Structures are given as C-alpha cells and as structure tokens.
Coordinates of C-alpha atoms and ligand atoms in Angstrom, one line a residue:
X1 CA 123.6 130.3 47.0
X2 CA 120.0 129.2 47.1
X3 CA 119.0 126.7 49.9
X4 CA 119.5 123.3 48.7
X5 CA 121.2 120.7 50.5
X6 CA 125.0 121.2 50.0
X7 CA 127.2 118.2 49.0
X8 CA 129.9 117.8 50.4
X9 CA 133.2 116.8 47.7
X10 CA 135.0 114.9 50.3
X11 CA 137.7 113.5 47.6
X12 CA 140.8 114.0 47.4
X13 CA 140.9 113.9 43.2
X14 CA 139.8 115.8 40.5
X15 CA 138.9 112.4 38.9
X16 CA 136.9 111.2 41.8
X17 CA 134.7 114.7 41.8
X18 CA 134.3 114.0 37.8
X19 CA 133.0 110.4 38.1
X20 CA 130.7 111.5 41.5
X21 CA 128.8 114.7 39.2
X22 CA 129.0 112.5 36.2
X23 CA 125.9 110.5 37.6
X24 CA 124.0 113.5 38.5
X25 CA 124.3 114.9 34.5
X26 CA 123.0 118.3 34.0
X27 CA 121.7 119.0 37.4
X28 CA 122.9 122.0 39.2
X29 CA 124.3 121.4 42.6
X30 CA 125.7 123.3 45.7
X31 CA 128.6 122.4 46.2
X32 CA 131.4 122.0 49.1
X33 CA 134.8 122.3 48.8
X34 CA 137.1 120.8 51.7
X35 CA 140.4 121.3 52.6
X36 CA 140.9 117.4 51.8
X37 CA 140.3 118.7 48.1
X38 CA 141.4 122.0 47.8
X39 CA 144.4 121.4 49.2
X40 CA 145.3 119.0 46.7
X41 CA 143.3 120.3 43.8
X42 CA 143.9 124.3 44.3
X43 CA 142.2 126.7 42.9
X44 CA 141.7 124.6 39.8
X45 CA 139.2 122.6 41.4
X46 CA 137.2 125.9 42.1
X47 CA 136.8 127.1 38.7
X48 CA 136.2 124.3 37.1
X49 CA 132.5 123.5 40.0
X50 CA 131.6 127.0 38.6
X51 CA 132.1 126.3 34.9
X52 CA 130.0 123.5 35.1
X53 CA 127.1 126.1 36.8
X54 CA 127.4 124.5 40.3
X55 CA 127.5 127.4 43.6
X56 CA 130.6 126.2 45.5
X57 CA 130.8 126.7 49.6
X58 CA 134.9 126.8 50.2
X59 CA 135.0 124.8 53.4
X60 CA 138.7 125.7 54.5
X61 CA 137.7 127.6 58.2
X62 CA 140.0 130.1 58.5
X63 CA 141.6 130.8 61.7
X64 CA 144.8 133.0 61.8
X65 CA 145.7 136.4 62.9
X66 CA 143.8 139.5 61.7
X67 CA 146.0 140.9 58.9
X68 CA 146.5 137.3 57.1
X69 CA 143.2 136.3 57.3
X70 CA 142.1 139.8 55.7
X71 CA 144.7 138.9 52.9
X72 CA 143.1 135.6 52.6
X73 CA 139.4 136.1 52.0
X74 CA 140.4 138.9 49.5
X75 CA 142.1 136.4 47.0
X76 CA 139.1 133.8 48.2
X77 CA 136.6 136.8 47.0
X78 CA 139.1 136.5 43.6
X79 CA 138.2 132.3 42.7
X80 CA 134.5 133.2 43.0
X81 CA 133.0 131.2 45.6
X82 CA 129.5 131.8 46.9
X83 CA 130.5 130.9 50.6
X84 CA 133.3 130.6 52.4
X85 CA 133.6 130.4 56.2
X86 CA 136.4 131.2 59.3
X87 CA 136.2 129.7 63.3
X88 CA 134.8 132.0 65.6
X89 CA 137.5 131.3 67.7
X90 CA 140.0 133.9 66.0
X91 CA 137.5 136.5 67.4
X92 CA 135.6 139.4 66.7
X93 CA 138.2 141.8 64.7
X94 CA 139.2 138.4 62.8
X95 CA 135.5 138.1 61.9
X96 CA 135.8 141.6 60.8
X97 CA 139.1 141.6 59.0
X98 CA 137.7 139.0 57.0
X99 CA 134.6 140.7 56.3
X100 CA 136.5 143.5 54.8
X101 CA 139.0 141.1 53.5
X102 CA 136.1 140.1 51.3
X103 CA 134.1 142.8 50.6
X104 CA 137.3 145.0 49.3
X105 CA 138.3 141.3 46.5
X106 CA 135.1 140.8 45.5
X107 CA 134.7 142.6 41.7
X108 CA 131.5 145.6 41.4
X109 CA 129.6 142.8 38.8
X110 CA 130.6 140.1 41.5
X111 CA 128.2 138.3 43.9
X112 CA 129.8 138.7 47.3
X113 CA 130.4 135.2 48.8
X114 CA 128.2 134.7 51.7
X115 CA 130.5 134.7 55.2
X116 CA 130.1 132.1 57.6
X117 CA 131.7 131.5 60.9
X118 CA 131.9 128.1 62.4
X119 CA 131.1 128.0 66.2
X120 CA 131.4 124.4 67.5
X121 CA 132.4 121.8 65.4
X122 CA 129.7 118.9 65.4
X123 CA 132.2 116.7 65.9
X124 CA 132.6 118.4 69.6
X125 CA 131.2 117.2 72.7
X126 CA 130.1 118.4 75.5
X127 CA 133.2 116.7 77.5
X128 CA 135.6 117.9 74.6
X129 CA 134.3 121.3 75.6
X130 CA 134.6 121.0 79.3
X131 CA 138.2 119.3 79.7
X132 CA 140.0 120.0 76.4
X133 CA 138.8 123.8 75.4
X134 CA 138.2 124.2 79.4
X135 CA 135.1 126.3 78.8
X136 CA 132.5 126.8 81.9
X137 CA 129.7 127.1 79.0
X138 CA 127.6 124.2 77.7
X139 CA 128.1 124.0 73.8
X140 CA 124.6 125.7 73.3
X141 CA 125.4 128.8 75.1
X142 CA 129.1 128.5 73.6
X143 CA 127.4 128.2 69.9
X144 CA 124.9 131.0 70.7
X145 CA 128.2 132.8 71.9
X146 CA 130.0 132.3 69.2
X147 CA 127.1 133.1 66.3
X148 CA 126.3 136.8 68.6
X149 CA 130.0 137.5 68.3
X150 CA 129.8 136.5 64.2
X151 CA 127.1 138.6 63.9
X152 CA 128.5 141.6 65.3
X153 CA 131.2 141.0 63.2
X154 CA 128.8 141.3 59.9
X155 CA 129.0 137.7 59.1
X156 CA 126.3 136.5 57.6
X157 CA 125.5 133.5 59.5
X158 CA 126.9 130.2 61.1
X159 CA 127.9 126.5 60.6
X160 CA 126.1 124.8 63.3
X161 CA 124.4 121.4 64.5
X162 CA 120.6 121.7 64.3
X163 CA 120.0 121.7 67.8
X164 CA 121.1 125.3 67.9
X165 CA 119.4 126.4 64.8
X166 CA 116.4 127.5 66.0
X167 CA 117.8 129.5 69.2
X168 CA 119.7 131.3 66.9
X169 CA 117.4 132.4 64.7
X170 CA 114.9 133.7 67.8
X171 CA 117.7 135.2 69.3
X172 CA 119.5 136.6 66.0
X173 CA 117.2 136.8 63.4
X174 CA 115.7 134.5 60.7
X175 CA 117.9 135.7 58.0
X176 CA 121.0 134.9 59.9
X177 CA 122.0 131.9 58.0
X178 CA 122.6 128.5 60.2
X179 CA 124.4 126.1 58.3
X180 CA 124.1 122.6 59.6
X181 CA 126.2 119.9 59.2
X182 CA 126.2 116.1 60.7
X183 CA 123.3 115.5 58.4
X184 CA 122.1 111.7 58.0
X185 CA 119.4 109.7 56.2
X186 CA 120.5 107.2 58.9
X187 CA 121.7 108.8 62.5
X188 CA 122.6 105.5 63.7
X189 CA 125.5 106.1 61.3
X190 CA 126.7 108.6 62.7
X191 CA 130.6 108.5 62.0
X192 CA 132.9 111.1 63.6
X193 CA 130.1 113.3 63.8
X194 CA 128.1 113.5 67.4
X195 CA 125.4 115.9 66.9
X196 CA 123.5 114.7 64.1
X197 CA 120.0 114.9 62.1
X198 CA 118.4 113.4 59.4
X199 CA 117.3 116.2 56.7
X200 CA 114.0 116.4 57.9
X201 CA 114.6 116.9 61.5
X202 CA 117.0 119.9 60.5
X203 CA 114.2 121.5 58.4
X204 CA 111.6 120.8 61.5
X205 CA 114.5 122.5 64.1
X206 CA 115.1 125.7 62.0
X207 CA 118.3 125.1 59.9
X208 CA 118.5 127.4 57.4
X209 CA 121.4 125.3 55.0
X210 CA 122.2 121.4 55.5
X211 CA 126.1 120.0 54.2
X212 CA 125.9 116.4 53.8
X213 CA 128.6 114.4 52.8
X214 CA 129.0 110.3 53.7
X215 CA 125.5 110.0 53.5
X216 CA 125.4 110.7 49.6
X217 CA 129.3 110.1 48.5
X218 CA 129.2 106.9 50.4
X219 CA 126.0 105.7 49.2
X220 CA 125.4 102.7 46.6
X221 CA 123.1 105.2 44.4
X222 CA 124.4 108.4 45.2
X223 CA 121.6 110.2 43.7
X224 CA 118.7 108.4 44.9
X225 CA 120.2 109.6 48.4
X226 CA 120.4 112.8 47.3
X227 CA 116.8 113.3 46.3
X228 CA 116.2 111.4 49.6
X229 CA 117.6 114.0 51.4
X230 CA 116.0 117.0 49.0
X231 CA 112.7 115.3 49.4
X232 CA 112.9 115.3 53.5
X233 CA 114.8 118.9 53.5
X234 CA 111.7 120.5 51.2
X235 CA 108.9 118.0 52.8
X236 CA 105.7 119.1 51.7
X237 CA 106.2 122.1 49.6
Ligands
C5P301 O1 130.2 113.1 55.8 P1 129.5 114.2 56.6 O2 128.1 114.4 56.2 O3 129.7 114.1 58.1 O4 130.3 115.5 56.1 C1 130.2 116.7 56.7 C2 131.0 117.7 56.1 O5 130.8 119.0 56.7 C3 132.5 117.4 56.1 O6 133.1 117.9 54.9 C4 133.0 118.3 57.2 O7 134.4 118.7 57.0 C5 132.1 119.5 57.2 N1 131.9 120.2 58.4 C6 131.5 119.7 59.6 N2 131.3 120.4 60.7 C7 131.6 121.7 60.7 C8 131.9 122.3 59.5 C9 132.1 121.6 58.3 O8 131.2 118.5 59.6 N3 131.4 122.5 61.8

C-alpha cells in the first residue's frame, strides 16, 4: 500500500460503497474496511475493493488470545488485504502470534499485508486513560509504549494520532509506519474523535499514513474533499 490518504468505507452496504467509488470512476484508491462493513458485507466486500484495483486496509483490530488471533490473520492473509491491524493491548506474544499467523497464510506470489497495531484509540483521552484503563502513563508515553512493544513484536508499524507520530519515528525508526487517524479538513468538527489534525498538520508532525473518513463520506462533493485532503497531505511536492 503506497502512501495515499486512506478512505475510510464507513457504510454499512455494498450499495452505499458502489454509489460512494462511483463518483471517483477509474481512480485507484486506498481503501478501509471497518467492522461496520465487514461485518455485514463479509469477505465479499473484500474481493470485490481489490477487483476494482483499490489496496484495502481491514480495520477490524483484533484483540483475543494468542492461538485465535494466530488462526485469524492466517485466513485474513487468505482475502488478500494489504493491511490489517490488532490492539496492542493483547500483548507482545499476541502481536507475535499474529505476525506468524500472517506470514505462514500469506501465498509465496502474495504481497504480505502490512501489520499494524493500534495503541490508543484517538477517540481516548487523557481522563479515559487515567480513571477508566487506570494507567499512571500519560497517553504519549502509553502510545510510545505500546508502538516499542509492536515493534518488538515485528509489526510493521502503528495506528496513532499525529501528535505521537514524530516521537515514534525518532525513537523507532522512520520506516516504522504511523498510521493516523482523526484526520479533518475542519478540526472544529471533530466528532467522536479528540485528537485530531487536518491533513497537512499530520504531514508537518511526521505521520507516515492518514485514514480519513466523515470528512470525505460526509461531504457535499466527496471528491473535491478528497483531493483537498491529497493536496494538503502531498503540499508542495
Ligand atoms: O470519520 P473519521 O475520519 O473520524 O474516521 C476515522 C476512521 O478510522 C474510522 O473508521 C475509525 O473506526 C478508524 N480508526 C480510528 N482510530 C483508530 C483506529 C481506526 O478512528 N485508532
């Protein structure tokens, strides 16, 4: 998956997904895949993104026990995906479960999907940390936690907000992926989300990937606010 902004298919229909790429015709797109559509879709939904030619990120953040996550990513590796991503939570031998998991579906002519591991959620504050996950750490030492752990593990990067981005790559190295989302062309609308950046702000603070979602599915021209956002990710190039 190259590093264009990835848009995230927050429907719940395949008929939805065909009207929203219908207006962007023949351009190729990276793609996310949620659990609000691939739980409803299945792997359908999956096959049919990469028969159009688009990369597809499967969003479902797996967090189990060992074994079953293993199990998991191995049929994941199967559907074809170019990323795919588990919490850091489920700890280190999860994160390296699934990294086998993966490596052991994916075919010998196959890409293997890139593995992410989500550290914070940017829809987590700092009080969320303190009295509902009762963690002592702020949420940048808990995400710079989280994405050594990953890394140990041989994941290939993180889902995090911006403002960790660059910390991680000083601390882990530039080619440790930091995927950010809680992207907006406007932050005052900022939704669920609490730690959020517009596009270019992302680029500036060392994101490596940016998901957005409402601020392209939700718009009144959906692509114009996509080329926004490409235009701000790429700035002067
Ligand atoms: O609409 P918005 O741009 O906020 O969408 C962000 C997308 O990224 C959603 O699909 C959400 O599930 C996903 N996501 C996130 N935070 C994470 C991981 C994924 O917001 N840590």
């Amino acid at each position: 998956m190259d590093n264009k902004p990835i848009v995230a298919l927050d429907f719940s229909t395949e008929k939805e997904v065909t009207q929203f790429l219908k207006l962007f015709a023949d351009t190729q797109l990276n793609l996310k895949v949620g659990m609000e559509l691939f739980y409803q879709q299945g792997p359908a939904i999956i096959y049919s993104l990469k028969e159009a030619g688009h990369d597809v990120f499967l969003d479902i953040k797996l967090h189990d026990i060992p074994t079953t996550v293993k199990k998991a990513m191995t049929g994941i590796a199967g559907l074809g995906v170019d990323m795919i991503n588990m919490h850091a939570a489920g700890g280190k031998v999860m994160m390296e479960e699934a990294r086998e998991g993966l490596d052991k579906g994916t075919g010998p002519n196959q890409q293997k999907p890139l593995l992410i591991a989500v550290t914070q959620l940017t829809s987590t504050t700092e009080e969320m940390l303190r009295d509902e996950q009762r963690s002592v750490d702020t949420i940048h030492d808990s995400v710079l936690h989280y994405a050594g752990l990953a890394r140990d593990a041989q994941a290939d990067g993180v889902v995090c907000s911006t403002y960790e981005a660059e910390s991680i790559g000083e601390s882990l190295g530039e080619s440790f992926l930091r995927v950010t989302p809680g992207i907006r062309l406007n932050p005052k609308n900022a939704h669920d989300q609490k730690r959020v950046a517009t596009p270019e702000r992302a680029r500036e603070l060392g994101s490596t990937h940016i998901v957005v979602g409402r601020s392209i599915t939700q718009a009144a021209d959906p692509v114009q606010s996509y080329l926004e956002v490409l235009r701000q990710w790429e700035g002067d190039k």
